[in-house]
Amino acid sequence: MVKVNILDHPLIQHKLTQIRQKDTSTTQFRQMINEIGGLMVYEITRDLPLEQIEIETPVAKTKANVIAGKKMVVVPILRAGLGMVDGILQMIPSARIGHIGIFRDEETLQPVEYFAKFPEELDQRDIFIVDPMLATGGSAIAAINSIKQRGAKNIKLVCLVGAPEGVKAINEAHPDVTVYLASLDEKLNEKGYIVPGLGDAGDRIFGTK
Ligand code: PRP
Ligand code: URA
């Protein structure tokens, strides 16, 4: 059995159905993938710890809640993960952004890292790795390995659509990483695409082929 959290908020599910459709335009796909990213992170951050600080309103001094600890880090897996970042920043404008460039060799399906740049003090921060697609899990495992090597301890993986094969691979390689999806789909096909999925997320966001 795979260990995964499915975010079934009606707004997330409705928008996911829109972007799955093959005739959805690049403009709409781009907009909705951002909106879903923001809604997912809104749900996931529900339990963040708070601390009280002293503030002064126009009327009186008081104590009020703010999020405790260092700024969170959002790490999109390039390219397609970039499509979720603006939507997430609308929810958490002060988040830091790390980048990791990984593509999947289309023949071997093996991940290849080509870029990595992260904020400092990763060991003290909550980290959200974001990528619309979790297929074999190879790209996400490579990203998690790379970030852990730089000290990260508290990692969440946030994807829109996942295959059972990919979730199982993450659960086995990184049991400490919580996986969040908007949908756990049926399977991978012989080309490593998620079925029913939504096709090639990077190409649909950036209008490439
Ligand atoms: C896609 C997707 C994931 C990866 C998932 O990226 O955005 O990063 O494939 O597949 P996996 O779980 O089998 O590794 P792709 O390699 O197409 O690169 P792109 O984002 O540059 O389009
Ligand atoms: N990457 C994608 O963009 N889509 C899939 O279905 C699988 C991997």
PDB file of N, CA and C in Angstrom, residues 2 11 17 19 25 35 58 60 63 68-69 116 123 129 143 156-157 171 175 177 179 188 192 197 204:
ATOM      1  N   VAL A   2       0.496   2.233  -0.863  1.00  0.00           N
ATOM      2  CA  VAL A   2       1.304   3.444  -0.923  1.00  0.00           C
ATOM      3  C   VAL A   2       0.846   4.456   0.130  1.00  0.00           C
ATOM      4  N   LEU A  11     -12.263  22.706  -5.208  1.00  0.00           N
ATOM      5  CA  LEU A  11     -11.660  23.646  -6.166  1.00  0.00           C
ATOM      6  C   LEU A  11     -10.460  23.012  -6.860  1.00  0.00           C
ATOM      7  N   THR A  17      -9.515  18.747 -13.377  1.00  0.00           N
ATOM      8  CA  THR A  17     -10.274  18.210 -14.512  1.00  0.00           C
ATOM      9  C   THR A  17     -10.117  19.111 -15.738  1.00  0.00           C
ATOM     10  N   ILE A  19      -7.502  20.994 -16.537  1.00  0.00           N
ATOM     11  CA  ILE A  19      -6.181  20.908 -17.180  1.00  0.00           C
ATOM     12  C   ILE A  19      -5.892  19.521 -17.755  1.00  0.00           C
ATOM     13  N   SER A  25      -6.174  25.321 -23.480  1.00  0.00           N
ATOM     14  CA  SER A  25      -5.119  26.133 -24.105  1.00  0.00           C
ATOM     15  C   SER A  25      -3.921  26.276 -23.166  1.00  0.00           C
ATOM     16  N   GLU A  35      -2.852  28.049 -10.000  1.00  0.00           N
ATOM     17  CA  GLU A  35      -3.931  28.120  -9.000  1.00  0.00           C
ATOM     18  C   GLU A  35      -3.970  26.845  -8.160  1.00  0.00           C
ATOM     19  N   PRO A  58      -3.585  50.364  15.663  1.00  0.00           N
ATOM     20  CA  PRO A  58      -3.872  51.793  15.873  1.00  0.00           C
ATOM     21  C   PRO A  58      -4.568  52.058  17.211  1.00  0.00           C
ATOM     22  N   ALA A  60      -4.329  49.667  20.283  1.00  0.00           N
ATOM     23  CA  ALA A  60      -3.724  49.141  21.515  1.00  0.00           C
ATOM     24  C   ALA A  60      -2.551  48.232  21.203  1.00  0.00           C
ATOM     25  N   LYS A  63      -0.705  40.951  21.639  1.00  0.00           N
ATOM     26  CA  LYS A  63       0.118  39.866  21.120  1.00  0.00           C
ATOM     27  C   LYS A  63      -0.653  39.203  19.994  1.00  0.00           C
ATOM     28  N   ALA A  68       6.009  30.507  12.920  1.00  0.00           N
ATOM     29  CA  ALA A  68       7.285  30.377  13.640  1.00  0.00           C
ATOM     30  C   ALA A  68       8.396  29.889  12.708  1.00  0.00           C
ATOM     31  N   GLY A  69       9.631  30.220  13.060  1.00  0.00           N
ATOM     32  CA  GLY A  69      10.783  29.627  12.378  1.00  0.00           C
ATOM     33  C   GLY A  69      11.223  30.379  11.139  1.00  0.00           C
ATOM     34  N   ALA A 116      21.531  23.269  -9.979  1.00  0.00           N
ATOM     35  CA  ALA A 116      21.054  23.253  -8.582  1.00  0.00           C
ATOM     36  C   ALA A 116      21.526  24.513  -7.871  1.00  0.00           C
ATOM     37  N   ASP A 123      18.813  23.092   6.532  1.00  0.00           N
ATOM     38  CA  ASP A 123      18.526  22.174   7.652  1.00  0.00           C
ATOM     39  C   ASP A 123      17.497  22.759   8.623  1.00  0.00           C
ATOM     40  N   ILE A 129       9.153  20.559  -2.242  1.00  0.00           N
ATOM     41  CA  ILE A 129       9.589  20.273  -3.614  1.00  0.00           C
ATOM     42  C   ILE A 129       8.326  20.185  -4.463  1.00  0.00           C
ATOM     43  N   ALA A 143      15.949  14.692  -6.917  1.00  0.00           N
ATOM     44  CA  ALA A 143      15.859  16.026  -6.307  1.00  0.00           C
ATOM     45  C   ALA A 143      15.986  15.920  -4.787  1.00  0.00           C
ATOM     46  N   LYS A 156       8.714  18.087   2.035  1.00  0.00           N
ATOM     47  CA  LYS A 156       7.409  17.623   1.547  1.00  0.00           C
ATOM     48  C   LYS A 156       7.465  17.646   0.028  1.00  0.00           C
ATOM     49  N   LEU A 157       6.867  16.634  -0.601  1.00  0.00           N
ATOM     50  CA  LEU A 157       6.832  16.568  -2.065  1.00  0.00           C
ATOM     51  C   LEU A 157       5.396  16.843  -2.512  1.00  0.00           C
ATOM     52  N   ASN A 171       8.183   6.399  -1.318  1.00  0.00           N
ATOM     53  CA  ASN A 171       7.978   5.816   0.025  1.00  0.00           C
ATOM     54  C   ASN A 171       9.174   4.939   0.398  1.00  0.00           C
ATOM     55  N   PRO A 175      11.327   7.389   3.136  1.00  0.00           N
ATOM     56  CA  PRO A 175      10.108   7.226   3.950  1.00  0.00           C
ATOM     57  C   PRO A 175       9.785   8.435   4.817  1.00  0.00           C
ATOM     58  N   VAL A 177       9.750  11.515   3.772  1.00  0.00           N
ATOM     59  CA  VAL A 177       9.185  12.603   2.951  1.00  0.00           C
ATOM     60  C   VAL A 177       7.685  12.356   2.749  1.00  0.00           C
ATOM     61  N   VAL A 179       4.254  12.770   0.876  1.00  0.00           N
ATOM     62  CA  VAL A 179       3.870  13.014  -0.519  1.00  0.00           C
ATOM     63  C   VAL A 179       2.427  13.522  -0.563  1.00  0.00           C
ATOM     64  N   LEU A 188       1.360   3.761 -15.021  1.00  0.00           N
ATOM     65  CA  LEU A 188       2.234   4.310 -16.063  1.00  0.00           C
ATOM     66  C   LEU A 188       2.014   3.501 -17.335  1.00  0.00           C
ATOM     67  N   GLY A 192       6.223   5.507 -19.998  1.00  0.00           N
ATOM     68  CA  GLY A 192       6.462   6.192 -18.729  1.00  0.00           C
ATOM     69  C   GLY A 192       5.545   7.374 -18.504  1.00  0.00           C
ATOM     70  N   GLY A 197      -3.600  10.755 -16.562  1.00  0.00           N
ATOM     71  CA  GLY A 197      -2.634  11.852 -16.540  1.00  0.00           C
ATOM     72  C   GLY A 197      -3.113  13.122 -17.212  1.00  0.00           C
ATOM     73  N   ARG A 204       3.122  21.419 -22.029  1.00  0.00           N
ATOM     74  CA  ARG A 204       1.821  22.105 -21.991  1.00  0.00           C
ATOM     75  C   ARG A 204       1.928  23.466 -21.293  1.00  0.00           C
TER      76      ARG A 204
END
